[in-house]
Amino acid sequence: MTKAQQFQDNIDVAPADELAARLYKDQIDEIVFYDIMASAERQQIDLDTVGAVAQHVFVPFTVGGGIRNLDDMYLVLKAGAEKISIDSMAVRNPHIIRHGAEAFGRQCVVLSTK
Amino acid sequence: MLFDSSEEGAEGGGPNIPCLGWIPGTVRRFPETVRVPQIGWNLLSFTHEHPLTHGVPPENSYTYFVNSYFADPANPDDVIATANYAGDFTAMVAHENIAAAQFHAEKSGELGLRILSNFAMEPTMTGTSGLASSRSPHETAHCLLRREERVG
């Protein structure tokens, strides 16, 4: 978990799973997790962290960052996410939204813009 | 699936799809006047006492829904709780020893875990002394979720 200004100079704040557990205890109603390195550096999304967060969180849990295709979506859902958030890939390939919705259900594909 | 029949899969004016018939009634689609699927937290209104809702606050109990269809039980006494989306719809149902929730208990915070725990531990739900009662509701829900994962 990082804190940034204008998406720059990210400062590590806490491990994502510990912070998610604390937010859950504080009765947060939804958690959205972005792997900001995965998209920027074209890496595979950090599935271990997704899984660790999902272990602690019993509210809706959306995951985004670095999702390029249906296989990535499958892995993220399998790791414990409930919804997939598509951002830059939706610009490169808008069809990914429809393909994801057809494969996994329209309730779990979210378009995000920032 | 628990009811007599469902509109799901019968789009285009075809006959309802036959289901298990364990709870009398049908499953209907939300009308076009609202966004479908419903996605979000919604307020429960409790209509009948039931072991599943023991320990659940009677007021301000929100649970998380993701649904395009809702159950319409033939017997109103089978309804435990309702929520409102294009009118009141069934949120929890129980018929004899079968009970079901329309919302996602596993995504409904501590309240959802409580309902899962009641499902496993309430003696009147299980017909026995329930699972090992030394477990907290949280631990029991974890066990149930892990079991669900294994079953797939």
Short mmCIF file of C-alpha atoms in Angstrom, two decimals:
data_model
loop_
_atom_site.label_atom_id
_atom_site.label_comp_id
_atom_site.label_asym_id
_atom_site.label_seq_id
_atom_site.Cartn_x
_atom_site.Cartn_y
_atom_site.Cartn_z
CA MET A 1 0.00 0.00 0.00
CA THR A 2 1.47 3.33 -1.04
CA LYS A 3 0.64 6.98 -0.77
CA ALA A 4 1.41 9.36 -3.63
CA GLN A 5 0.89 12.86 -4.94
CA GLN A 6 -0.21 13.10 -8.57
CA PHE A 7 0.74 9.44 -9.00
CA GLN A 8 4.40 10.30 -8.23
CA ASP A 9 6.83 9.65 -5.39
CA ASN A 10 5.03 6.66 -3.93
CA ILE A 11 5.74 6.10 -0.26
CA ASP A 12 5.22 2.64 1.22
CA VAL A 13 2.65 2.91 4.00
CA ALA A 14 1.82 -0.66 5.03
CA PRO A 15 1.58 -4.20 3.66
CA ALA A 16 -1.64 -4.37 1.65
CA ASP A 17 -3.09 -7.35 3.53
CA GLU A 18 -2.50 -5.81 6.98
CA LEU A 19 -4.08 -2.53 5.96
CA ALA A 20 -7.00 -4.30 4.29
CA ALA A 21 -7.62 -6.27 7.50
CA ARG A 22 -7.65 -3.04 9.49
CA LEU A 23 -10.00 -1.32 7.06
CA TYR A 24 -12.31 -4.34 7.15
CA LYS A 25 -12.42 -4.20 10.96
CA ASP A 26 -13.32 -0.51 10.65
CA GLN A 27 -16.36 -1.66 8.63
CA ILE A 28 -15.30 -0.42 5.22
CA ASP A 29 -17.97 -1.40 2.68
CA GLU A 30 -15.78 -2.13 -0.36
CA ILE A 31 -12.10 -2.45 -1.21
CA VAL A 32 -10.51 -1.63 -4.57
CA PHE A 33 -6.92 -2.79 -5.03
CA TYR A 34 -4.68 -1.53 -7.83
CA ASP A 35 -1.32 -3.05 -8.55
CA ILE A 36 0.29 0.18 -9.76
CA MET A 37 3.53 -1.53 -10.75
CA ALA A 38 1.94 -4.22 -12.87
CA SER A 39 0.49 -1.87 -15.45
CA ALA A 40 3.36 0.62 -15.47
CA GLU A 41 6.05 -2.02 -15.88
CA ARG A 42 3.97 -4.56 -17.84
CA GLN A 43 4.41 -7.18 -15.16
CA GLN A 44 2.06 -9.91 -14.05
CA ILE A 45 -0.25 -8.65 -11.29
CA ASP A 46 0.87 -9.61 -7.76
CA LEU A 47 -1.50 -12.54 -7.19
CA ASP A 48 0.00 -13.44 -3.81
CA THR A 49 -0.97 -10.05 -2.43
CA VAL A 50 -4.43 -10.31 -3.99
CA GLY A 51 -4.88 -13.65 -2.25
CA ALA A 52 -3.58 -12.33 1.07
CA VAL A 53 -6.02 -9.41 0.98
CA ALA A 54 -8.92 -11.70 0.04
CA GLN A 55 -8.19 -13.83 3.13
CA HIS A 56 -8.99 -10.85 5.39
CA VAL A 57 -11.77 -9.10 3.56
CA PHE A 58 -15.42 -10.21 3.56
CA VAL A 59 -16.78 -7.27 1.60
CA PRO A 60 -16.72 -6.65 -2.17
CA PHE A 61 -13.13 -6.69 -3.43
CA THR A 62 -12.16 -5.26 -6.83
CA VAL A 63 -8.70 -5.75 -8.33
CA GLY A 64 -7.05 -3.87 -11.19
CA GLY A 65 -3.66 -3.13 -12.66
CA GLY A 66 -1.86 -4.95 -15.43
CA ILE A 67 -4.84 -6.96 -16.62
CA ARG A 68 -4.29 -7.59 -20.32
CA ASN A 69 -6.46 -10.55 -21.27
CA LEU A 70 -9.00 -13.14 -20.13
CA ASP A 71 -6.29 -15.32 -18.61
CA ASP A 72 -5.22 -12.46 -16.33
CA MET A 73 -8.86 -11.91 -15.33
CA TYR A 74 -9.27 -15.59 -14.54
CA LEU A 75 -6.16 -15.62 -12.32
CA VAL A 76 -7.26 -12.52 -10.41
CA LEU A 77 -10.77 -13.92 -9.78
CA LYS A 78 -9.26 -17.25 -8.79
CA ALA A 79 -6.98 -15.45 -6.31
CA GLY A 80 -10.05 -14.10 -4.51
CA ALA A 81 -11.17 -10.91 -6.25
CA GLU A 82 -14.85 -10.42 -6.87
CA LYS A 83 -14.57 -7.83 -9.63
CA ILE A 84 -11.91 -6.95 -12.20
CA SER A 85 -11.11 -3.33 -12.94
CA ILE A 86 -9.93 -2.50 -16.47
CA ASP A 87 -8.14 0.76 -17.08
CA SER A 88 -5.40 1.31 -19.70
CA MET A 89 -6.13 -1.98 -21.45
CA ALA A 90 -9.65 -0.77 -22.21
CA VAL A 91 -8.08 2.03 -24.27
CA ARG A 92 -5.78 -0.32 -26.15
CA ASN A 93 -8.45 -2.99 -26.63
CA PRO A 94 -12.03 -1.89 -25.80
CA HIS A 95 -13.37 -5.36 -26.67
CA ILE A 96 -11.77 -6.72 -23.50
CA ILE A 97 -14.72 -5.34 -21.51
CA ARG A 98 -17.30 -7.31 -23.49
CA HIS A 99 -15.13 -10.42 -23.67
CA GLY A 100 -14.61 -10.33 -19.90
CA ALA A 101 -18.31 -9.81 -19.25
CA GLU A 102 -19.21 -12.74 -21.51
CA ALA A 103 -16.63 -15.01 -19.91
CA PHE A 104 -17.14 -14.16 -16.24
CA GLY A 105 -20.44 -12.24 -16.02
CA ARG A 106 -21.18 -8.56 -16.45
CA GLN A 107 -21.37 -8.08 -12.68
CA CYS A 108 -17.61 -8.52 -12.29
CA VAL A 109 -16.06 -6.31 -14.99
CA VAL A 110 -15.56 -2.66 -14.08
CA LEU A 111 -14.16 0.14 -16.25
CA SER A 112 -12.13 2.65 -14.28
CA THR A 113 -10.74 5.99 -15.44
CA LYS A 114 -8.30 8.20 -13.60
CA MET B 1 -32.42 -23.49 -8.59
CA LEU B 2 -34.16 -24.42 -5.31
CA PHE B 3 -37.59 -23.30 -6.57
CA ASP B 4 -40.06 -24.96 -8.95
CA SER B 5 -38.99 -22.99 -12.01
CA SER B 6 -37.02 -19.97 -13.17
CA GLU B 7 -37.18 -17.29 -15.84
CA GLU B 8 -33.37 -17.46 -16.03
CA GLY B 9 -32.48 -19.14 -19.31
CA ALA B 10 -36.07 -18.73 -20.58
CA GLU B 11 -35.60 -15.28 -22.12
CA GLY B 12 -37.57 -14.46 -25.24
CA GLY B 13 -40.97 -15.48 -23.90
CA GLY B 14 -40.16 -19.18 -23.64
CA PRO B 15 -41.50 -21.34 -20.80
CA ASN B 16 -39.77 -21.16 -17.42
CA ILE B 17 -36.88 -23.55 -16.87
CA PRO B 18 -37.82 -26.40 -14.48
CA CYS B 19 -35.71 -26.43 -11.30
CA LEU B 20 -35.33 -28.66 -8.22
CA GLY B 21 -38.73 -27.84 -6.72
CA TRP B 22 -37.50 -27.96 -3.12
CA ILE B 23 -39.13 -24.61 -2.29
CA PRO B 24 -42.55 -23.86 -3.86
CA GLY B 25 -42.44 -20.80 -6.11
CA THR B 26 -40.71 -19.30 -9.12
CA VAL B 27 -37.64 -17.15 -9.84
CA ARG B 28 -38.29 -13.95 -11.81
CA ARG B 29 -36.16 -11.32 -13.51
CA PHE B 30 -36.11 -7.73 -12.26
CA PRO B 31 -38.17 -5.41 -14.50
CA GLU B 32 -36.56 -3.22 -17.17
CA THR B 33 -37.30 -0.11 -15.09
CA VAL B 34 -34.22 -0.73 -12.92
CA ARG B 35 -30.56 -1.35 -13.69
CA VAL B 36 -29.86 -5.08 -13.92
CA PRO B 37 -27.99 -6.69 -12.28
CA GLN B 38 -28.53 -5.04 -8.93
CA ILE B 39 -25.01 -4.54 -7.54
CA GLY B 40 -24.59 -3.09 -4.08
CA TRP B 41 -25.56 -3.01 -0.42
CA ASN B 42 -29.26 -3.12 0.35
CA LEU B 43 -31.28 -2.88 3.57
CA LEU B 44 -32.95 -6.02 4.93
CA SER B 45 -36.45 -6.02 6.40
CA PHE B 46 -37.15 -9.08 8.52
CA THR B 47 -40.57 -10.67 8.16
CA HIS B 48 -40.23 -13.92 10.15
CA GLU B 49 -38.07 -15.14 13.01
CA HIS B 50 -35.57 -17.77 11.95
CA PRO B 51 -32.42 -19.34 13.46
CA LEU B 52 -30.39 -18.02 10.50
CA THR B 53 -30.89 -14.45 11.66
CA HIS B 54 -30.13 -14.99 15.36
CA GLY B 55 -27.85 -12.20 16.54
CA VAL B 56 -28.51 -10.10 13.44
CA PRO B 57 -29.65 -6.57 14.34
CA PRO B 58 -33.32 -6.04 13.38
CA GLU B 59 -32.60 -2.51 12.14
CA ASN B 60 -29.99 -1.15 9.73
CA SER B 61 -28.81 -4.56 8.54
CA TYR B 62 -27.34 -4.15 5.07
CA THR B 63 -26.11 -7.02 2.93
CA TYR B 64 -24.38 -7.12 -0.45
CA PHE B 65 -26.40 -8.13 -3.50
CA VAL B 66 -25.39 -9.06 -7.03
CA ASN B 67 -28.51 -10.36 -8.76
CA SER B 68 -30.62 -10.08 -11.89
CA TYR B 69 -33.31 -12.47 -10.66
CA PHE B 70 -35.22 -12.85 -7.41
CA ALA B 71 -37.26 -15.63 -5.83
CA ASP B 72 -41.04 -15.37 -5.60
CA PRO B 73 -42.07 -18.04 -3.06
CA ALA B 74 -45.58 -19.46 -3.36
CA ASN B 75 -45.96 -19.39 0.42
CA PRO B 76 -45.39 -15.95 1.99
CA ASP B 77 -44.59 -17.65 5.31
CA ASP B 78 -41.39 -18.99 3.70
CA VAL B 79 -39.98 -15.46 3.44
CA ILE B 80 -37.59 -14.52 6.27
CA ALA B 81 -36.37 -11.17 4.96
CA THR B 82 -37.00 -8.81 2.06
CA ALA B 83 -35.13 -5.92 0.47
CA ASN B 84 -36.33 -3.27 -1.96
CA TYR B 85 -35.30 -3.04 -5.61
CA ALA B 86 -38.13 -2.19 -8.00
CA GLY B 87 -40.39 -3.15 -5.09
CA ASP B 88 -39.92 -5.59 -2.24
CA PHE B 89 -38.24 -8.85 -3.18
CA THR B 90 -37.25 -11.94 -1.20
CA ALA B 91 -33.80 -11.62 0.37
CA MET B 92 -33.91 -14.71 2.61
CA VAL B 93 -36.14 -17.75 2.41
CA ALA B 94 -36.65 -20.93 4.44
CA HIS B 95 -38.88 -23.88 3.70
CA GLU B 96 -38.78 -26.86 6.07
CA ASN B 97 -35.05 -27.60 6.50
CA ILE B 98 -33.88 -25.63 3.44
CA ALA B 99 -32.83 -22.02 3.74
CA ALA B 100 -31.27 -19.64 1.24
CA ALA B 101 -30.12 -16.05 0.92
CA GLN B 102 -30.24 -13.95 -2.25
CA PHE B 103 -27.36 -11.75 -1.11
CA HIS B 104 -23.71 -12.78 -0.86
CA ALA B 105 -23.23 -13.61 2.81
CA GLU B 106 -19.49 -14.05 2.20
CA LYS B 107 -19.30 -10.41 0.98
CA SER B 108 -21.61 -8.89 3.60
CA GLY B 109 -19.08 -8.21 6.35
CA GLU B 110 -19.54 -9.43 9.91
CA LEU B 111 -23.31 -9.66 9.45
CA GLY B 112 -22.83 -12.07 6.54
CA LEU B 113 -20.34 -14.14 8.54
CA ARG B 114 -22.85 -14.30 11.37
CA ILE B 115 -25.49 -15.74 9.03
CA LEU B 116 -23.00 -18.29 7.67
CA SER B 117 -22.06 -19.19 11.22
CA ASN B 118 -25.74 -19.59 12.18
CA PHE B 119 -26.20 -21.87 9.19
CA ALA B 120 -23.46 -24.15 10.50
CA MET B 121 -23.88 -23.88 14.25
CA GLU B 122 -27.50 -23.25 15.20
CA PRO B 123 -28.78 -26.55 16.61
CA THR B 124 -32.21 -25.96 15.10
CA MET B 125 -30.60 -25.45 11.68
CA THR B 126 -28.46 -28.56 11.70
CA GLY B 127 -30.70 -30.92 13.67
CA THR B 128 -27.66 -31.79 15.79
CA SER B 129 -25.49 -29.85 18.15
CA GLY B 130 -23.96 -28.06 15.14
CA LEU B 131 -20.28 -27.86 14.36
CA ALA B 132 -17.74 -27.66 17.16
CA SER B 133 -19.22 -24.86 19.21
CA SER B 134 -15.85 -23.73 20.54
CA ARG B 135 -15.28 -21.92 17.25
CA SER B 136 -16.08 -18.24 16.96
CA PRO B 137 -18.49 -17.14 14.22
CA HIS B 138 -15.49 -15.82 12.30
CA GLU B 139 -13.63 -19.12 12.45
CA THR B 140 -16.70 -21.11 11.49
CA ALA B 141 -17.32 -18.90 8.47
CA HIS B 142 -13.69 -19.38 7.44
CA CYS B 143 -14.16 -23.16 7.66
CA LEU B 144 -17.31 -22.98 5.55
CA LEU B 145 -15.63 -20.83 2.93
CA ARG B 146 -12.65 -23.16 2.76
CA ARG B 147 -14.98 -26.13 2.41
CA GLU B 148 -16.80 -24.31 -0.39
CA GLU B 149 -13.49 -23.73 -2.16
CA ARG B 150 -12.59 -27.40 -1.94
CA VAL B 151 -15.96 -28.48 -3.26
CA GLY B 152 -15.50 -25.92 -5.99
#
